[in-house]
PDB file of C-alpha atoms in Angstrom:
ATOM      1  CA  MET A   1    -159.498 -24.290  32.131  1.00 48.00           C
ATOM      2  CA  ALA A   2    -158.496 -20.867  30.860  1.00 47.00           C
ATOM      3  CA  ALA A   3    -154.848 -21.849  30.445  1.00 48.00           C
ATOM      4  CA  SER A   4    -155.649 -24.829  28.199  1.00 60.00           C
ATOM      5  CA  ARG A   5    -157.661 -22.682  25.795  1.00 68.00           C
ATOM      6  CA  LEU A   6    -154.747 -20.305  25.162  1.00 66.00           C
ATOM      7  CA  PRO A   7    -152.160 -21.190  22.473  1.00 68.00           C
ATOM      8  CA  PRO A   8    -148.851 -22.486  23.861  1.00 64.00           C
ATOM      9  CA  ALA A   9    -146.882 -19.418  22.753  1.00 70.00           C
ATOM     10  CA  ALA A  10    -149.117 -17.012  24.660  1.00 76.00           C
ATOM     11  CA  LEU A  11    -147.405 -14.740  27.158  1.00 79.00           C
ATOM     12  CA  ASN A  12    -148.568 -14.186  30.681  1.00 87.00           C
ATOM     13  CA  LEU A  13    -149.289 -10.659  31.833  1.00 90.00           C
ATOM     14  CA  LYS A  14    -145.782  -9.867  33.136  1.00 89.00           C
ATOM     15  CA  GLN A  15    -144.161 -11.156  29.957  1.00 89.00           C
ATOM     16  CA  PHE A  16    -146.600  -9.205  27.845  1.00 89.00           C
ATOM     17  CA  LEU A  17    -145.860  -5.987  29.737  1.00 92.00           C
ATOM     18  CA  GLN A  18    -142.141  -6.595  29.423  1.00 92.00           C
ATOM     19  CA  ARG A  19    -142.497  -7.121  25.687  1.00 91.00           C
ATOM     20  CA  GLN A  20    -144.315  -3.817  25.430  1.00 92.00           C
ATOM     21  CA  LYS A  21    -141.508  -2.139  27.379  1.00 92.00           C
ATOM     22  CA  VAL A  22    -138.877  -3.568  25.046  1.00 93.00           C
ATOM     23  CA  LEU A  23    -140.731  -2.368  21.963  1.00 92.00           C
ATOM     24  CA  GLY A  24    -141.244   1.042  23.592  1.00 93.00           C
ATOM     25  CA  VAL A  25    -137.532   1.394  24.322  1.00 94.00           C
ATOM     26  CA  TYR A  26    -136.685   0.357  20.765  1.00 94.00           C
ATOM     27  CA  ARG A  27    -139.088   2.916  19.361  1.00 93.00           C
ATOM     28  CA  ASP A  28    -137.756   5.718  21.602  1.00 94.00           C
ATOM     29  CA  LEU A  29    -134.226   4.789  20.596  1.00 94.00           C
ATOM     30  CA  LEU A  30    -135.084   4.984  16.906  1.00 93.00           C
ATOM     31  CA  ARG A  31    -136.837   8.324  17.439  1.00 93.00           C
ATOM     32  CA  SER A  32    -133.762   9.795  19.156  1.00 94.00           C
ATOM     33  CA  ILE A  33    -131.474   8.404  16.462  1.00 93.00           C
ATOM     34  CA  ARG A  34    -133.577  10.245  13.889  1.00 91.00           C
ATOM     35  CA  LYS A  35    -132.447  13.576  15.375  1.00 91.00           C
ATOM     36  CA  ILE A  36    -128.747  12.937  14.758  1.00 91.00           C
ATOM     37  CA  PRO A  37    -127.414  15.366  12.145  1.00 89.00           C
ATOM     38  CA  GLN A  38    -125.007  13.115  10.235  1.00 90.00           C
ATOM     39  CA  GLU A  39    -126.517  10.491   7.920  1.00 92.00           C
ATOM     40  CA  SER A  40    -123.581   8.072   8.349  1.00 94.00           C
ATOM     41  CA  ASP A  41    -123.837   8.257  12.157  1.00 92.00           C
ATOM     42  CA  ARG A  42    -127.564   7.664  11.900  1.00 92.00           C
ATOM     43  CA  THR A  43    -127.149   4.509   9.801  1.00 93.00           C
ATOM     44  CA  TYR A  44    -124.379   3.210  12.050  1.00 95.00           C
ATOM     45  CA  LEU A  45    -126.436   3.689  15.237  1.00 94.00           C
ATOM     46  CA  ARG A  46    -129.579   2.277  13.668  1.00 92.00           C
ATOM     47  CA  ASP A  47    -127.687  -0.854  12.627  1.00 93.00           C
ATOM     48  CA  TRP A  48    -126.108  -1.075  16.083  1.00 93.00           C
ATOM     49  CA  ALA A  49    -129.491  -0.819  17.833  1.00 93.00           C
ATOM     50  CA  ARG A  50    -130.998  -3.399  15.485  1.00 92.00           C
ATOM     51  CA  GLU A  51    -128.087  -5.779  16.096  1.00 92.00           C
ATOM     52  CA  GLU A  52    -128.280  -5.450  19.872  1.00 91.00           C
ATOM     53  CA  PHE A  53    -132.002  -6.084  20.025  1.00 92.00           C
ATOM     54  CA  LYS A  54    -131.959  -8.950  17.550  1.00 91.00           C
ATOM     55  CA  ARG A  55    -129.084 -10.665  19.275  1.00 92.00           C
ATOM     56  CA  ASN A  56    -130.944 -10.892  22.574  1.00 90.00           C
ATOM     57  CA  LYS A  57    -134.325 -11.608  21.008  1.00 88.00           C
ATOM     58  CA  SER A  58    -134.444 -15.226  22.177  1.00 87.00           C
ATOM     59  CA  GLU A  59    -133.804 -14.479  25.825  1.00 86.00           C
ATOM     60  CA  THR A  60    -136.520 -15.841  28.097  1.00 86.00           C
ATOM     61  CA  ASN A  61    -135.241 -15.155  31.624  1.00 89.00           C
ATOM     62  CA  GLN A  62    -137.306 -12.260  32.962  1.00 89.00           C
ATOM     63  CA  ASP A  63    -134.546 -10.845  35.181  1.00 92.00           C
ATOM     64  CA  VAL A  64    -132.057 -10.833  32.319  1.00 93.00           C
ATOM     65  CA  ILE A  65    -134.603  -9.109  30.120  1.00 93.00           C
ATOM     66  CA  ARG A  66    -135.201  -6.522  32.845  1.00 93.00           C
ATOM     67  CA  MET A  67    -131.458  -5.876  33.061  1.00 94.00           C
ATOM     68  CA  MET A  68    -131.248  -5.431  29.296  1.00 94.00           C
ATOM     69  CA  ILE A  69    -134.171  -3.009  29.317  1.00 94.00           C
ATOM     70  CA  THR A  70    -132.337  -0.933  31.943  1.00 95.00           C
ATOM     71  CA  GLN A  71    -129.192  -0.986  29.813  1.00 94.00           C
ATOM     72  CA  ALA A  72    -131.156   0.143  26.787  1.00 94.00           C
ATOM     73  CA  ASN A  73    -132.716   2.963  28.812  1.00 95.00           C
ATOM     74  CA  ASN A  74    -129.235   4.068  29.919  1.00 96.00           C
ATOM     75  CA  HIS A  75    -128.086   4.137  26.290  1.00 94.00           C
ATOM     76  CA  LEU A  76    -131.179   6.123  25.390  1.00 95.00           C
ATOM     77  CA  GLU A  77    -130.505   8.672  28.138  1.00 96.00           C
ATOM     78  CA  ASP A  78    -126.872   9.039  27.034  1.00 95.00           C
ATOM     79  CA  LEU A  79    -127.999   9.618  23.481  1.00 94.00           C
ATOM     80  CA  ARG A  80    -130.595  12.183  24.549  1.00 94.00           C
ATOM     81  CA  LYS A  81    -128.082  14.044  26.720  1.00 95.00           C
ATOM     82  CA  SER A  82    -125.505  14.121  23.925  1.00 93.00           C
ATOM     83  CA  LEU A  83    -128.116  15.432  21.499  1.00 93.00           C
ATOM     84  CA  ALA A  84    -129.170  18.108  24.001  1.00 93.00           C
ATOM     85  CA  LEU A  85    -125.564  19.181  24.496  1.00 93.00           C
ATOM     86  CA  ALA A  86    -124.965  19.262  20.766  1.00 89.00           C
ATOM     87  CA  GLY A  87    -128.016  21.466  20.462  1.00 84.00           C
ATOM     88  CA  CYS A  88    -130.201  19.499  18.089  1.00 77.00           C
TER      89      CYS A  88
ATOM     90  CA  MET B   1    -134.743  30.504 -30.851  1.00 61.00           C
ATOM     91  CA  ALA B   2    -134.958  31.404 -27.224  1.00 61.00           C
ATOM     92  CA  SER B   3    -134.422  35.075 -27.978  1.00 64.00           C
ATOM     93  CA  ARG B   4    -137.252  35.001 -30.510  1.00 65.00           C
ATOM     94  CA  ALA B   5    -139.660  33.432 -28.004  1.00 57.00           C
ATOM     95  CA  LEU B   6    -138.533  35.923 -25.385  1.00 64.00           C
ATOM     96  CA  ALA B   7    -139.096  38.796 -27.780  1.00 59.00           C
ATOM     97  CA  GLN B   8    -142.614  37.561 -28.502  1.00 65.00           C
ATOM     98  CA  CYS B   9    -143.368  37.282 -24.811  1.00 58.00           C
ATOM     99  CA  VAL B  10    -142.016  40.741 -24.064  1.00 58.00           C
ATOM    100  CA  ARG B  11    -143.938  42.171 -26.985  1.00 68.00           C
ATOM    101  CA  SER B  12    -147.247  40.640 -25.879  1.00 62.00           C
ATOM    102  CA  VAL B  13    -146.682  41.630 -22.252  1.00 58.00           C
ATOM    103  CA  ALA B  14    -145.639  45.133 -23.236  1.00 57.00           C
ATOM    104  CA  ARG B  15    -148.695  45.468 -25.439  1.00 66.00           C
ATOM    105  CA  SER B  16    -151.136  44.355 -22.744  1.00 58.00           C
ATOM    106  CA  SER B  17    -149.432  46.427 -20.072  1.00 55.00           C
ATOM    107  CA  ALA B  18    -149.389  49.442 -22.358  1.00 51.00           C
ATOM    108  CA  ARG B  19    -153.132  49.070 -22.800  1.00 57.00           C
ATOM    109  CA  LEU B  20    -153.668  48.740 -19.076  1.00 50.00           C
ATOM    110  CA  SER B  21    -151.356  51.455 -17.859  1.00 50.00           C
ATOM    111  CA  HIS B  22    -152.454  53.904 -20.554  1.00 49.00           C
ATOM    112  CA  GLY B  23    -149.174  54.720 -22.187  1.00 44.00           C
ATOM    113  CA  ASN B  24    -146.067  53.751 -20.363  1.00 48.00           C
ATOM    114  CA  VAL B  25    -143.394  55.328 -22.505  1.00 48.00           C
ATOM    115  CA  LEU B  26    -140.688  52.851 -21.626  1.00 47.00           C
ATOM    116  CA  THR B  27    -142.659  49.774 -22.620  1.00 45.00           C
ATOM    117  CA  ARG B  28    -143.696  51.362 -25.896  1.00 49.00           C
ATOM    118  CA  THR B  29    -140.119  52.184 -26.814  1.00 47.00           C
ATOM    119  CA  ALA B  30    -138.979  48.718 -25.806  1.00 46.00           C
ATOM    120  CA  CYS B  31    -141.738  47.245 -27.904  1.00 45.00           C
ATOM    121  CA  ALA B  32    -140.784  49.402 -30.886  1.00 47.00           C
ATOM    122  CA  SER B  33    -137.088  48.556 -30.718  1.00 48.00           C
ATOM    123  CA  LEU B  34    -137.842  44.860 -30.561  1.00 48.00           C
ATOM    124  CA  VAL B  35    -140.182  45.049 -33.522  1.00 47.00           C
ATOM    125  CA  SER B  36    -137.546  46.802 -35.608  1.00 48.00           C
ATOM    126  CA  ASN B  37    -134.939  44.168 -34.811  1.00 49.00           C
ATOM    127  CA  GLN B  38    -137.006  41.152 -35.622  1.00 47.00           C
ATOM    128  CA  ARG B  39    -138.568  41.823 -38.988  1.00 48.00           C
ATOM    129  CA  SER B  40    -138.591  38.190 -40.038  1.00 45.00           C
ATOM    130  CA  LEU B  41    -141.221  37.446 -37.438  1.00 46.00           C
ATOM    131  CA  CYS B  42    -143.794  39.817 -38.887  1.00 43.00           C
ATOM    132  CA  VAL B  43    -146.237  37.095 -39.908  1.00 46.00           C
ATOM    133  CA  VAL B  44    -146.024  35.268 -36.611  1.00 46.00           C
ATOM    134  CA  SER B  45    -146.219  38.466 -34.659  1.00 47.00           C
ATOM    135  CA  CYS B  46    -149.414  39.440 -36.476  1.00 46.00           C
ATOM    136  CA  HIS B  47    -151.122  36.286 -35.264  1.00 48.00           C
ATOM    137  CA  GLN B  48    -149.698  36.915 -31.835  1.00 50.00           C
ATOM    138  CA  ARG B  49    -151.015  40.472 -31.846  1.00 50.00           C
ATOM    139  CA  THR B  50    -154.547  39.503 -32.811  1.00 48.00           C
ATOM    140  CA  ARG B  51    -154.614  36.734 -30.263  1.00 50.00           C
ATOM    141  CA  CYS B  52    -153.250  39.076 -27.650  1.00 46.00           C
ATOM    142  CA  THR B  53    -155.773  41.802 -28.410  1.00 46.00           C
ATOM    143  CA  GLU B  54    -158.617  39.324 -28.226  1.00 46.00           C
ATOM    144  CA  LEU B  55    -157.441  38.190 -24.846  1.00 48.00           C
ATOM    145  CA  VAL B  56    -157.108  41.729 -23.596  1.00 46.00           C
ATOM    146  CA  ARG B  57    -160.509  42.700 -24.938  1.00 51.00           C
ATOM    147  CA  VAL B  58    -162.249  39.813 -23.228  1.00 54.00           C
ATOM    148  CA  SER B  59    -160.698  40.317 -19.807  1.00 53.00           C
ATOM    149  CA  GLY B  60    -161.007  44.089 -19.843  1.00 57.00           C
ATOM    150  CA  PRO B  61    -158.870  46.448 -17.806  1.00 65.00           C
ATOM    151  CA  SER B  62    -159.126  44.431 -14.597  1.00 72.00           C
ATOM    152  CA  LEU B  63    -156.344  42.004 -13.736  1.00 75.00           C
ATOM    153  CA  GLN B  64    -157.190  38.455 -12.760  1.00 78.00           C
ATOM    154  CA  LEU B  65    -155.431  37.908  -9.475  1.00 78.00           C
ATOM    155  CA  CYS B  66    -154.517  34.340  -8.751  1.00 75.00           C
ATOM    156  CA  ARG B  67    -153.039  33.716  -5.302  1.00 74.00           C
ATOM    157  CA  GLN B  68    -151.492  30.360  -4.735  1.00 73.00           C
ATOM    158  CA  TYR B  69    -150.692  29.378  -1.178  1.00 78.00           C
ATOM    159  CA  GLY B  70    -147.976  26.853  -0.602  1.00 80.00           C
ATOM    160  CA  ASP B  71    -149.304  23.423   0.354  1.00 77.00           C
ATOM    161  CA  LEU B  72    -148.931  19.788  -0.629  1.00 77.00           C
ATOM    162  CA  PRO B  73    -151.365  18.310  -3.158  1.00 77.00           C
ATOM    163  CA  PRO B  74    -154.384  16.673  -1.492  1.00 80.00           C
ATOM    164  CA  LEU B  75    -153.929  13.030  -0.509  1.00 83.00           C
ATOM    165  CA  THR B  76    -156.010  10.259  -2.005  1.00 87.00           C
ATOM    166  CA  LEU B  77    -156.264   6.685  -0.777  1.00 88.00           C
ATOM    167  CA  GLU B  78    -154.667   5.648  -4.069  1.00 90.00           C
ATOM    168  CA  SER B  79    -151.618   7.853  -3.542  1.00 90.00           C
ATOM    169  CA  ILE B  80    -151.275   6.794   0.090  1.00 91.00           C
ATOM    170  CA  GLN B  81    -151.318   3.168  -0.942  1.00 92.00           C
ATOM    171  CA  ASP B  82    -148.694   3.761  -3.624  1.00 92.00           C
ATOM    172  CA  ARG B  83    -146.402   5.487  -1.169  1.00 92.00           C
ATOM    173  CA  VAL B  84    -146.876   2.829   1.515  1.00 92.00           C
ATOM    174  CA  MET B  85    -146.092   0.022  -0.943  1.00 92.00           C
ATOM    175  CA  TYR B  86    -143.088   1.926  -2.258  1.00 92.00           C
ATOM    176  CA  VAL B  87    -141.624   2.347   1.228  1.00 92.00           C
ATOM    177  CA  LEU B  88    -142.256  -1.317   1.986  1.00 92.00           C
ATOM    178  CA  LYS B  89    -140.546  -2.398  -1.213  1.00 91.00           C
ATOM    179  CA  LEU B  90    -137.469  -0.416  -0.200  1.00 90.00           C
ATOM    180  CA  TYR B  91    -137.276  -2.242   3.132  1.00 90.00           C
ATOM    181  CA  ASP B  92    -134.538  -4.825   2.879  1.00 85.00           C
ATOM    182  CA  LYS B  93    -136.223  -7.579   4.829  1.00 86.00           C
ATOM    183  CA  ILE B  94    -139.262  -7.772   2.553  1.00 85.00           C
ATOM    184  CA  SER B  95    -139.091  -9.521  -0.810  1.00 85.00           C
ATOM    185  CA  PRO B  96    -141.091  -7.365  -3.273  1.00 85.00           C
ATOM    186  CA  GLU B  97    -142.688 -10.354  -5.038  1.00 85.00           C
ATOM    187  CA  LYS B  98    -144.451 -11.613  -1.937  1.00 85.00           C
ATOM    188  CA  LEU B  99    -145.692  -8.174  -0.946  1.00 87.00           C
ATOM    189  CA  GLN B 100    -149.394  -7.419  -1.301  1.00 86.00           C
ATOM    190  CA  THR B 101    -151.708  -4.999   0.416  1.00 86.00           C
ATOM    191  CA  THR B 102    -153.232  -7.782   2.484  1.00 89.00           C
ATOM    192  CA  SER B 103    -150.005  -9.530   3.448  1.00 90.00           C
ATOM    193  CA  HIS B 104    -149.634  -9.745   7.216  1.00 90.00           C
ATOM    194  CA  PHE B 105    -146.186  -8.665   8.409  1.00 89.00           C
ATOM    195  CA  MET B 106    -145.745 -11.461  10.904  1.00 89.00           C
ATOM    196  CA  LYS B 107    -147.776 -14.309   9.448  1.00 88.00           C
ATOM    197  CA  ASP B 108    -147.143 -13.871   5.706  1.00 88.00           C
ATOM    198  CA  LEU B 109    -143.875 -11.978   5.459  1.00 88.00           C
ATOM    199  CA  GLY B 110    -142.153 -13.573   8.453  1.00 88.00           C
ATOM    200  CA  LEU B 111    -141.167 -10.331  10.154  1.00 90.00           C
ATOM    201  CA  ASP B 112    -141.017  -9.868  13.909  1.00 89.00           C
ATOM    202  CA  SER B 113    -142.233  -7.072  16.162  1.00 90.00           C
ATOM    203  CA  LEU B 114    -138.926  -5.165  15.971  1.00 92.00           C
ATOM    204  CA  ASP B 115    -139.230  -5.075  12.174  1.00 92.00           C
ATOM    205  CA  GLN B 116    -142.820  -3.930  12.513  1.00 93.00           C
ATOM    206  CA  VAL B 117    -141.633  -1.033  14.721  1.00 93.00           C
ATOM    207  CA  GLU B 118    -139.074  -0.105  12.051  1.00 93.00           C
ATOM    208  CA  ILE B 119    -141.706  -0.225   9.324  1.00 93.00           C
ATOM    209  CA  ILE B 120    -144.055   2.060  11.259  1.00 94.00           C
ATOM    210  CA  MET B 121    -141.155   4.473  11.897  1.00 93.00           C
ATOM    211  CA  ALA B 122    -140.464   4.503   8.155  1.00 92.00           C
ATOM    212  CA  MET B 123    -144.133   5.355   7.546  1.00 92.00           C
ATOM    213  CA  GLU B 124    -143.881   8.190  10.079  1.00 92.00           C
ATOM    214  CA  ASP B 125    -140.886   9.550   8.178  1.00 91.00           C
ATOM    215  CA  GLU B 126    -142.650   9.224   4.832  1.00 90.00           C
ATOM    216  CA  PHE B 127    -145.889  10.946   5.818  1.00 89.00           C
ATOM    217  CA  GLY B 128    -144.410  13.384   8.306  1.00 89.00           C
ATOM    218  CA  PHE B 129    -146.559  12.787  11.395  1.00 88.00           C
ATOM    219  CA  GLU B 130    -146.096  10.715  14.535  1.00 89.00           C
ATOM    220  CA  ILE B 131    -148.030   7.540  15.176  1.00 91.00           C
ATOM    221  CA  PRO B 132    -148.488   6.815  18.909  1.00 91.00           C
ATOM    222  CA  ASP B 133    -147.279   3.466  20.282  1.00 89.00           C
ATOM    223  CA  ALA B 134    -150.674   2.069  21.207  1.00 89.00           C
ATOM    224  CA  GLU B 135    -152.007   2.463  17.685  1.00 91.00           C
ATOM    225  CA  ALA B 136    -148.746   1.598  15.961  1.00 90.00           C
ATOM    226  CA  GLU B 137    -148.548  -1.923  17.326  1.00 87.00           C
ATOM    227  CA  LYS B 138    -151.960  -2.815  15.906  1.00 90.00           C
ATOM    228  CA  LEU B 139    -151.029  -2.036  12.289  1.00 90.00           C
ATOM    229  CA  MET B 140    -150.110  -5.421  10.864  1.00 91.00           C
ATOM    230  CA  THR B 141    -150.888  -5.199   7.155  1.00 91.00           C
ATOM    231  CA  PRO B 142    -150.267  -2.483   4.527  1.00 92.00           C
ATOM    232  CA  ALA B 143    -154.036  -2.145   4.069  1.00 92.00           C
ATOM    233  CA  GLU B 144    -154.438  -1.287   7.759  1.00 92.00           C
ATOM    234  CA  ILE B 145    -151.665   1.305   7.513  1.00 92.00           C
ATOM    235  CA  VAL B 146    -153.336   2.928   4.497  1.00 92.00           C
ATOM    236  CA  GLN B 147    -156.670   3.035   6.320  1.00 91.00           C
ATOM    237  CA  TYR B 148    -155.111   4.485   9.463  1.00 92.00           C
ATOM    238  CA  ILE B 149    -153.297   7.236   7.568  1.00 91.00           C
ATOM    239  CA  GLY B 150    -156.481   7.963   5.615  1.00 90.00           C
ATOM    240  CA  ASP B 151    -158.384   8.346   8.877  1.00 90.00           C
ATOM    241  CA  LYS B 152    -155.735  10.558  10.409  1.00 88.00           C
ATOM    242  CA  LYS B 153    -155.436  12.785   7.374  1.00 87.00           C
ATOM    243  CA  ASP B 154    -159.204  13.019   6.702  1.00 84.00           C
ATOM    244  CA  VAL B 155    -159.037  11.560   3.216  1.00 82.00           C
ATOM    245  CA  TYR B 156    -162.537  11.196   1.807  1.00 76.00           C
ATOM    246  CA  GLU B 157    -163.287   8.894  -1.089  1.00 65.00           C
TER     247      GLU B 157
END
């Protein structure tokens, strides 16, 4: 019925929401990295973030993805706290 | 050469200001000393003087005030498109030959959603305003980006 009309690569609702979360975390991470004063640090962290996300791109297990989102959020919080302490 | 041009400028300014301020002694003496030093420029200075007097006569004693407030030049869709394409060409994952305004990031250029996020962030940096997440994920071709920025910045064509 409805399922047969959708293309095979379509995500169900939970997967779709998770995908949006991942992209949101990536965007927030990039926005925080923008505030770092040193250009070399900025490039290094941007490359690191890109690497981390690309490496786990093909993961399909929802629980693993959830764990990785939590990890990314922790990294984001650390970065934000460091920036706040450094005063920028 | 530069000193000659400077002398001409000072002379013309001094002359016009002397007319306006009704006899400022200092400018007149400065003018006189300069004239005595640069005799070889008599012919040129004559033309300068007549031109200068004509200008002064036309505008009269009132000064034309021209206030220029600091702001960027107004955006046009053309300039936005140029800047968007320039930023995209600098992105390392896009080959400049395949890039067109209608090329879809995912279908034509083979990028994924993470790259699309990076591209939109680069556009935010270029144009200096934030694009919210909900609208950012819908922008899939350079043409759409140009249209979105045009809408946000009220660019009329």
